[in-house]
Amino acid sequence: MKVINLHQDEKDLIRLATENNRHAQHQIYAKFSPKMLSVCRQYIKDVHQAEDIMITAFMKVFTNLKNFESKGSFEGWIRRIMVNESISFVRAQKRVSFLEDEYYAEGSFNNIESNFSVEDIQSLIDSLPDGYRMIFNLYAIEGYKHKEIAEMLNINEGTSKSQLSHARKMLQEQINKLKNYENGTE
């Protein structure tokens, strides 16, 4: 059995994992699984289902590791697999639909009050309809452009923009309700 140093170079770790070295695969899993569970959790409300999807996605990571070309970050490559697997799961549940609505309004939504906890914000995002939540996560969290989202989800670019606009509006309304509740004005 080969011993791997804890501070192994990432390229060596990837190479060993590609050769089915279980210890190397475990190190990769241990290093990235907390972040990747968070990625899956953005798309899937139930943490147990999100964990199942993450594990399935890691199986795809290890199966396709030989295809990683080191052109971008390894973490980014894993993250993309997690996002795609999460989207596939949501679609398979047939809970997501996108309204072909070309109306959208560009608006500022970068000033969420800092007194909201991560759990509060996640709860607000979770309350969005699946389509809104998926577009919001892809755009605002993952940083995809509307054109990329449209191609990924097989929708119109305008639909992506519209869904984001509706998601932002709904989140802003929920934030305002929370603020009013906390201030005792509602």
Coordinates of N, CA and C in Angstrom, one line a residue:
M1 N 0.8 -1.2 0.0 CA 0.0 0.0 0.0 C 0.9 1.2 0.0
K2 N 0.5 2.2 -0.8 CA 1.3 3.4 -1.0 C 0.8 4.4 0.1
V3 N 1.8 5.1 0.7 CA 1.4 6.1 1.7 C 1.5 7.4 1.1
I4 N 0.4 8.2 1.3 CA 0.3 9.6 0.7 C 0.5 10.6 1.8
N5 N 1.4 11.5 1.6 CA 1.6 12.6 2.6 C 0.4 13.5 2.6
L6 N 0.2 14.1 3.8 CA -1.0 14.9 4.0 C -0.9 16.2 3.1
H7 N 0.3 16.7 2.8 CA 0.4 17.9 2.0 C 0.8 17.5 0.5
Q8 N 0.2 16.5 0.1 CA 0.4 16.0 -1.3 C 0.0 17.1 -2.3
D9 N 0.8 17.2 -3.3 CA 0.5 18.1 -4.4 C -0.8 17.7 -5.0
E10 N -1.7 18.6 -5.4 CA -3.0 18.3 -5.9 C -2.9 17.4 -7.2
K11 N -2.0 17.7 -8.0 CA -1.8 17.0 -9.3 C -1.5 15.5 -9.0
D12 N -0.6 15.3 -8.0 CA -0.2 13.9 -7.7 C -1.4 13.2 -7.1
L13 N -2.2 13.9 -6.2 CA -3.4 13.3 -5.6 C -4.4 12.9 -6.7
I14 N -4.6 13.8 -7.7 CA -5.5 13.5 -8.8 C -5.0 12.3 -9.6
R15 N -3.7 12.3 -9.9 CA -3.1 11.2 -10.6 C -3.3 9.8 -9.9
L16 N -3.1 9.8 -8.6 CA -3.2 8.6 -7.8 C -4.7 8.2 -7.7
A17 N -5.6 9.2 -7.6 CA -7.0 8.9 -7.5 C -7.5 8.3 -8.9
T18 N -6.9 8.8 -10.0 CA -7.2 8.3 -11.3 C -6.8 6.8 -11.4
E19 N -5.8 6.4 -10.7 CA -5.3 5.1 -10.7 C -6.1 4.2 -9.7
N20 N -7.2 4.7 -9.2 CA -8.1 4.0 -8.2 C -7.4 3.8 -6.9
N21 N -6.5 4.7 -6.5 CA -6.0 4.7 -5.1 C -7.0 5.2 -4.2
R22 N -7.6 4.3 -3.4 CA -8.7 4.6 -2.5 C -8.3 5.7 -1.5
H23 N -7.1 5.7 -1.0 CA -6.7 6.7 0.0 C -6.7 8.1 -0.6
A24 N -6.2 8.2 -1.9 CA -6.2 9.5 -2.6 C -7.6 9.9 -2.8
Q25 N -8.5 9.0 -3.2 CA -9.9 9.3 -3.5 C -10.6 9.8 -2.2
H26 N -10.2 9.2 -1.1 CA -10.8 9.6 0.2 C -10.3 11.0 0.6
Q27 N -9.0 11.3 0.3 CA -8.5 12.6 0.6 C -9.3 13.7 -0.2
I28 N -9.5 13.4 -1.4 CA -10.2 14.3 -2.3 C -11.6 14.5 -1.8
Y29 N -12.3 13.4 -1.4 CA -13.6 13.5 -0.9 C -13.7 14.3 0.4
A30 N -12.7 14.0 1.3 CA -12.7 14.7 2.6 C -12.4 16.2 2.4
K31 N -11.6 16.5 1.5 CA -11.3 17.9 1.3 C -12.4 18.7 0.7
F32 N -13.1 18.1 -0.3 CA -14.2 18.9 -1.0 C -15.6 18.6 -0.6
S33 N -15.9 17.5 0.1 CA -17.3 17.2 0.4 C -18.1 18.3 1.2
P34 N -17.5 18.9 2.2 CA -18.3 19.9 2.9 C -18.7 21.1 1.9
K35 N -17.9 21.6 1.1 CA -18.2 22.6 0.2 C -19.3 22.1 -0.9
M36 N -19.0 20.9 -1.3 CA -19.9 20.3 -2.4 C -21.3 20.0 -1.8
L37 N -21.4 19.6 -0.6 CA -22.7 19.4 0.0 C -23.4 20.7 0.1
S38 N -22.7 21.8 0.4 CA -23.4 23.1 0.3 C -23.9 23.5 -1.1
V39 N -23.1 23.1 -2.1 CA -23.5 23.4 -3.5 C -24.8 22.6 -3.8
C40 N -24.8 21.3 -3.5 CA -26.0 20.5 -3.7 C -27.2 21.0 -2.9
R41 N -26.9 21.5 -1.7 CA -28.0 21.9 -0.8 C -28.7 23.2 -1.3
Q42 N -27.9 24.0 -2.1 CA -28.5 25.2 -2.8 C -29.7 24.8 -3.7
Y43 N -29.6 23.7 -4.3 CA -30.6 23.3 -5.3 C -31.7 22.3 -4.7
I44 N -31.3 21.6 -3.6 CA -32.1 20.6 -3.1 C -32.4 20.9 -1.6
K45 N -33.7 21.1 -1.3 CA -34.0 21.6 0.1 C -33.7 20.6 1.2
D46 N -33.9 19.3 0.9 CA -33.7 18.3 1.9 C -32.2 17.9 2.0
V47 N -31.7 18.1 3.2 CA -30.2 17.9 3.3 C -29.8 16.4 3.1
H48 N -30.7 15.5 3.4 CA -30.4 14.1 3.1 C -30.4 13.7 1.6
Q49 N -31.4 14.3 0.9 CA -31.3 14.1 -0.5 C -30.1 14.8 -1.1
A50 N -29.8 16.0 -0.6 CA -28.6 16.7 -1.2 C -27.4 15.9 -0.9
E51 N -27.3 15.2 0.2 CA -26.1 14.4 0.5 C -26.1 13.2 -0.4
D52 N -27.2 12.6 -0.7 CA -27.3 11.5 -1.7 C -26.8 11.9 -3.0
I53 N -27.3 13.1 -3.5 CA -26.9 13.6 -4.8 C -25.4 13.9 -4.8
M54 N -24.9 14.4 -3.7 CA -23.4 14.7 -3.6 C -22.6 13.4 -3.8
I55 N -23.0 12.4 -3.1 CA -22.3 11.1 -3.2 C -22.4 10.6 -4.6
T56 N -23.5 10.6 -5.2 CA -23.7 10.2 -6.6 C -22.7 11.0 -7.5
A57 N -22.7 12.3 -7.3 CA -21.9 13.2 -8.1 C -20.4 12.9 -7.9
F58 N -20.0 12.5 -6.6 CA -18.6 12.2 -6.4 C -18.2 10.9 -7.1
M59 N -19.2 10.0 -7.2 CA -19.0 8.8 -8.0 C -18.6 9.2 -9.5
K60 N -19.4 10.1 -10.0 CA -19.1 10.6 -11.4 C -17.8 11.3 -11.4
V61 N -17.4 12.0 -10.4 CA -16.1 12.7 -10.3 C -15.0 11.6 -10.5
F62 N -15.1 10.6 -9.7 CA -14.0 9.6 -9.7 C -14.0 8.7 -11.0
T63 N -15.2 8.5 -11.5 CA -15.3 7.8 -12.8 C -14.8 8.6 -13.9
N64 N -14.9 9.9 -13.9 CA -14.5 10.8 -15.0 C -13.2 11.5 -14.7
L65 N -12.5 11.2 -13.6 CA -11.3 11.9 -13.3 C -10.3 11.9 -14.4
K66 N -10.2 10.9 -15.2 CA -9.3 10.8 -16.3 C -9.6 11.9 -17.3
N67 N -10.8 12.5 -17.3 CA -11.2 13.5 -18.3 C -10.8 14.9 -17.8
F68 N -10.4 15.1 -16.5 CA -10.1 16.4 -16.0 C -8.8 16.8 -16.7
E69 N -8.8 18.0 -17.4 CA -7.7 18.4 -18.2 C -6.8 19.5 -17.5
S70 N -7.0 19.8 -16.3 CA -6.2 20.8 -15.5 C -6.3 22.2 -16.2
K71 N -7.3 22.5 -17.0 CA -7.4 23.8 -17.6 C -7.9 24.8 -16.6
G72 N -8.8 24.4 -15.7 CA -9.3 25.3 -14.7 C -9.0 24.7 -13.4
S73 N -9.7 25.2 -12.4 CA -9.4 24.7 -11.0 C -10.1 23.3 -10.9
F74 N -9.5 22.4 -10.1 CA -10.1 21.1 -9.8 C -11.4 21.3 -9.1
E75 N -11.4 22.2 -8.1 CA -12.6 22.4 -7.3 C -13.7 22.9 -8.2
G76 N -13.4 23.8 -9.2 CA -14.5 24.3 -10.1 C -15.0 23.2 -11.0
W77 N -14.1 22.2 -11.4 CA -14.6 21.1 -12.2 C -15.5 20.2 -11.3
I78 N -15.2 19.9 -10.1 CA -16.0 19.1 -9.2 C -17.4 19.9 -9.0
R79 N -17.3 21.2 -8.7 CA -18.5 22.0 -8.5 C -19.4 21.9 -9.7
R80 N -18.9 21.9 -10.9 CA -19.8 21.9 -12.1 C -20.5 20.5 -12.1
I81 N -19.8 19.5 -11.8 CA -20.5 18.1 -11.7 C -21.6 18.1 -10.7
M82 N -21.3 18.7 -9.5 CA -22.3 18.8 -8.4 C -23.6 19.6 -8.9
V83 N -23.3 20.7 -9.5 CA -24.5 21.5 -10.0 C -25.3 20.8 -11.0
N84 N -24.6 20.1 -12.0 CA -25.3 19.4 -13.1 C -26.1 18.2 -12.5
E85 N -25.5 17.5 -11.5 CA -26.2 16.4 -10.9 C -27.4 16.9 -10.1
S86 N -27.2 18.0 -9.4 CA -28.4 18.6 -8.6 C -29.5 19.0 -9.6
I87 N -29.2 19.6 -10.6 CA -30.2 20.1 -11.6 C -30.9 18.8 -12.2
S88 N -30.1 17.8 -12.5 CA -30.7 16.6 -13.1 C -31.7 16.0 -12.1
F89 N -31.3 16.0 -10.8 CA -32.2 15.4 -9.8 C -33.5 16.2 -9.7
V90 N -33.4 17.6 -9.6 CA -34.6 18.4 -9.5 C -35.5 18.2 -10.8
R91 N -34.9 18.1 -11.9 CA -35.7 17.9 -13.2 C -36.4 16.5 -13.1
A92 N -35.7 15.5 -12.6 CA -36.2 14.2 -12.6 C -37.4 14.1 -11.6
Q93 N -37.4 15.0 -10.6 CA -38.6 15.1 -9.7 C -39.8 15.8 -10.3
K94 N -39.5 16.3 -11.5 CA -40.6 17.1 -12.3 C -41.3 18.1 -11.5
R95 N -40.5 18.8 -10.6 CA -41.0 19.8 -9.8 C -40.7 21.2 -10.3
V96 N -39.9 21.3 -11.3 CA -39.4 22.6 -11.8 C -40.1 22.9 -13.2
S97 N -40.6 24.1 -13.3 CA -41.1 24.6 -14.6 C -40.7 26.0 -14.7
F98 N -40.5 26.4 -16.0 CA -40.1 27.7 -16.3 C -41.2 28.4 -17.2
L99 N -41.7 29.5 -16.7 CA -42.7 30.2 -17.5 C -42.0 31.0 -18.6
E100 N -42.5 30.9 -19.8 CA -41.9 31.6 -20.9 C -42.3 33.1 -20.8
D101 N -41.7 33.8 -20.0 CA -42.0 35.2 -19.7 C -40.8 36.0 -20.0
E102 N -41.0 36.9 -21.0 CA -39.9 37.7 -21.4 C -39.8 39.0 -20.6
Y103 N -40.7 39.3 -19.7 CA -40.6 40.5 -18.8 C -39.5 40.2 -17.8
Y104 N -38.7 41.2 -17.6 CA -37.7 41.2 -16.5 C -37.3 42.6 -16.2
A105 N -37.0 42.8 -15.0 CA -36.5 44.1 -14.6 C -35.2 44.0 -13.9
E106 N -34.2 44.7 -14.4 CA -32.9 44.8 -13.8 C -33.1 45.5 -12.5
G107 N -32.6 45.0 -11.4 CA -32.7 45.7 -10.2 C -31.5 45.4 -9.3
S108 N -31.3 46.2 -8.3 CA -30.2 46.0 -7.4 C -30.7 45.1 -6.3
F109 N -29.9 44.1 -6.0 CA -30.3 43.2 -4.9 C -29.0 42.8 -4.2
N110 N -28.1 43.7 -4.0 CA -26.8 43.3 -3.4 C -26.7 43.7 -2.0
N111 N -27.8 44.3 -1.4 CA -27.7 44.9 -0.1 C -28.5 44.1 0.9
I112 N -28.3 42.8 1.1 CA -29.0 42.1 2.1 C -28.4 42.5 3.4
E113 N -29.3 42.8 4.4 CA -28.9 43.2 5.7 C -27.9 42.2 6.3
S114 N -26.9 42.7 6.9 CA -25.9 41.8 7.5 C -26.4 41.1 8.8
N115 N -27.5 41.6 9.3 CA -28.0 41.0 10.6 C -28.8 39.7 10.3
F116 N -29.0 39.3 9.0 CA -29.6 38.0 8.7 C -28.5 36.9 8.8
S117 N -28.9 35.8 9.4 CA -27.9 34.7 9.5 C -27.9 33.9 8.1
V118 N -26.9 33.1 7.9 CA -26.8 32.3 6.7 C -28.1 31.4 6.7
E119 N -28.5 30.9 7.8 CA -29.7 30.0 7.8 C -30.9 30.8 7.4
D120 N -31.0 32.1 7.8 CA -32.2 32.9 7.4 C -32.2 33.1 5.9
I121 N -31.0 33.4 5.3 CA -30.9 33.6 3.9 C -31.2 32.4 3.1
Q122 N -30.7 31.2 3.6 CA -30.9 29.9 3.0 C -32.4 29.6 3.0
S123 N -33.0 29.9 4.1 CA -34.5 29.6 4.3 C -35.3 30.5 3.3
L124 N -34.9 31.7 3.1 CA -35.5 32.5 2.1 C -35.4 32.0 0.7
I125 N -34.2 31.6 0.4 CA -33.9 31.0 -1.0 C -34.7 29.7 -1.1
D126 N -34.7 28.9 -0.1 CA -35.4 27.6 -0.1 C -36.9 27.8 -0.4
S127 N -37.5 29.0 0.0 CA -38.9 29.2 -0.1 C -39.3 29.6 -1.5
L128 N -38.3 29.9 -2.4 CA -38.6 30.2 -3.8 C -39.1 29.0 -4.5
P129 N -40.0 29.2 -5.5 CA -40.3 28.0 -6.4 C -39.1 27.5 -7.0
D130 N -39.1 26.2 -7.3 CA -37.9 25.5 -7.8 C -37.2 26.2 -9.0
G131 N -38.0 26.6 -10.0 CA -37.4 27.2 -11.1 C -36.7 28.5 -10.8
Y132 N -37.4 29.4 -10.0 CA -36.8 30.6 -9.5 C -35.5 30.3 -8.8
R133 N -35.5 29.4 -7.8 CA -34.4 29.0 -7.0 C -33.2 28.5 -7.9
M134 N -33.5 27.7 -8.9 CA -32.5 27.2 -9.7 C -31.8 28.3 -10.5
I135 N -32.5 29.2 -11.1 CA -32.0 30.3 -11.8 C -31.2 31.2 -10.9
F136 N -31.8 31.5 -9.8 CA -31.1 32.4 -8.8 C -29.8 31.9 -8.4
N137 N -29.8 30.6 -8.1 CA -28.5 29.9 -7.6 C -27.5 29.9 -8.8
L138 N -27.9 29.6 -10.0 CA -27.0 29.5 -11.1 C -26.4 30.9 -11.4
Y139 N -27.2 31.9 -11.3 CA -26.8 33.3 -11.6 C -26.0 33.9 -10.5
A140 N -26.7 34.0 -9.3 CA -26.2 34.8 -8.2 C -25.1 34.1 -7.4
I141 N -25.3 32.8 -7.3 CA -24.3 32.0 -6.4 C -23.2 31.4 -7.3
E142 N -23.5 30.8 -8.4 CA -22.5 30.1 -9.2 C -21.9 31.0 -10.2
G143 N -22.5 32.1 -10.5 CA -21.9 33.1 -11.4 C -22.0 32.8 -12.9
Y144 N -23.0 32.0 -13.3 CA -23.2 31.7 -14.7 C -23.9 32.9 -15.3
K145 N -23.7 33.1 -16.6 CA -24.4 34.2 -17.4 C -25.7 33.6 -17.9
H146 N -26.6 34.5 -18.2 CA -27.9 34.1 -18.7 C -27.9 33.2 -19.9
K147 N -26.9 33.4 -20.8 CA -26.8 32.6 -22.0 C -26.4 31.2 -21.6
E148 N -25.5 31.1 -20.7 CA -25.0 29.7 -20.2 C -26.2 29.0 -19.5
I149 N -26.9 29.7 -18.7 CA -28.1 29.1 -18.0 C -29.1 28.6 -19.0
A150 N -29.4 29.5 -20.0 CA -30.4 29.1 -21.0 C -29.9 27.8 -21.7
E151 N -28.7 27.7 -22.1 CA -28.2 26.5 -22.7 C -28.2 25.3 -21.8
M152 N -27.9 25.5 -20.5 CA -27.8 24.4 -19.6 C -29.2 23.9 -19.3
L153 N -30.2 24.7 -19.2 CA -31.6 24.3 -18.9 C -32.5 24.2 -20.1
N154 N -32.0 24.5 -21.3 CA -32.7 24.4 -22.5 C -34.0 25.3 -22.5
I155 N -33.7 26.6 -22.1 CA -34.7 27.6 -22.1 C -34.2 28.8 -22.8
N156 N -35.1 29.8 -23.0 CA -34.7 31.0 -23.7 C -33.9 31.9 -22.7
E157 N -33.0 32.7 -23.2 CA -32.2 33.6 -22.4 C -33.1 34.6 -21.7
G158 N -34.2 35.0 -22.3 CA -35.2 35.9 -21.7 C -35.9 35.3 -20.6
T159 N -36.1 34.0 -20.7 CA -36.8 33.3 -19.6 C -35.9 33.2 -18.4
S160 N -34.6 33.0 -18.6 CA -33.7 33.0 -17.5 C -33.7 34.4 -16.8
K161 N -33.6 35.4 -17.6 CA -33.6 36.8 -17.0 C -34.9 37.1 -16.2
S162 N -36.0 36.6 -16.8 CA -37.3 36.8 -16.2 C -37.4 36.1 -14.9
Q163 N -37.0 34.8 -14.9 CA -37.1 34.0 -13.7 C -36.2 34.6 -12.6
L164 N -35.0 35.1 -12.9 CA -34.2 35.8 -12.0 C -34.8 37.1 -11.4
S165 N -35.4 37.8 -12.3 CA -36.1 39.0 -11.9 C -37.2 38.7 -10.9
H166 N -38.0 37.7 -11.2 CA -39.1 37.3 -10.3 C -38.6 36.8 -9.0
A167 N -37.5 36.0 -9.0 CA -36.9 35.5 -7.8 C -36.4 36.6 -6.9
R168 N -35.7 37.6 -7.5 CA -35.2 38.7 -6.8 C -36.4 39.5 -6.1
K169 N -37.4 39.7 -6.9 CA -38.6 40.5 -6.4 C -39.2 39.7 -5.2
M170 N -39.3 38.4 -5.3 CA -39.9 37.6 -4.3 C -39.0 37.6 -3.0
L171 N -37.7 37.5 -3.2 CA -36.8 37.6 -2.1 C -36.8 38.9 -1.4
Q172 N -36.9 40.0 -2.2 CA -37.0 41.3 -1.6 C -38.2 41.5 -0.8
E173 N -39.3 41.0 -1.3 CA -40.6 41.1 -0.5 C -40.5 40.3 0.8
Q174 N -39.8 39.1 0.7 CA -39.7 38.3 2.0 C -38.7 39.0 3.0
I175 N -37.7 39.6 2.4 CA -36.8 40.3 3.3 C -37.5 41.5 4.0
N176 N -38.3 42.2 3.2 CA -39.0 43.4 3.8 C -40.0 42.9 4.9
K177 N -40.6 41.8 4.6 CA -41.5 41.2 5.7 C -40.8 40.8 6.9
L178 N -39.6 40.2 6.7 CA -38.7 39.9 7.9 C -38.3 41.1 8.7
K179 N -37.9 42.1 7.9 CA -37.5 43.4 8.6 C -38.6 44.0 9.4
N180 N -39.8 44.0 8.7 CA -41.0 44.6 9.4 C -41.3 43.8 10.6
Y181 N -41.2 42.5 10.6 CA -41.5 41.6 11.7 C -40.5 41.9 12.8
E182 N -39.2 42.0 12.5 CA -38.2 42.2 13.5 C -38.4 43.6 14.1
N183 N -38.8 44.6 13.3 CA -39.0 46.0 13.8 C -40.4 46.1 14.6
G184 N -41.2 45.1 14.5 CA -42.5 45.2 15.2 C -43.5 46.0 14.4
T185 N -43.3 46.2 13.1 CA -44.2 47.0 12.3 C -45.2 46.1 11.5
E186 N -45.1 44.8 11.7 CA -46.0 44.0 10.9 C -46.6 43.0 11.9

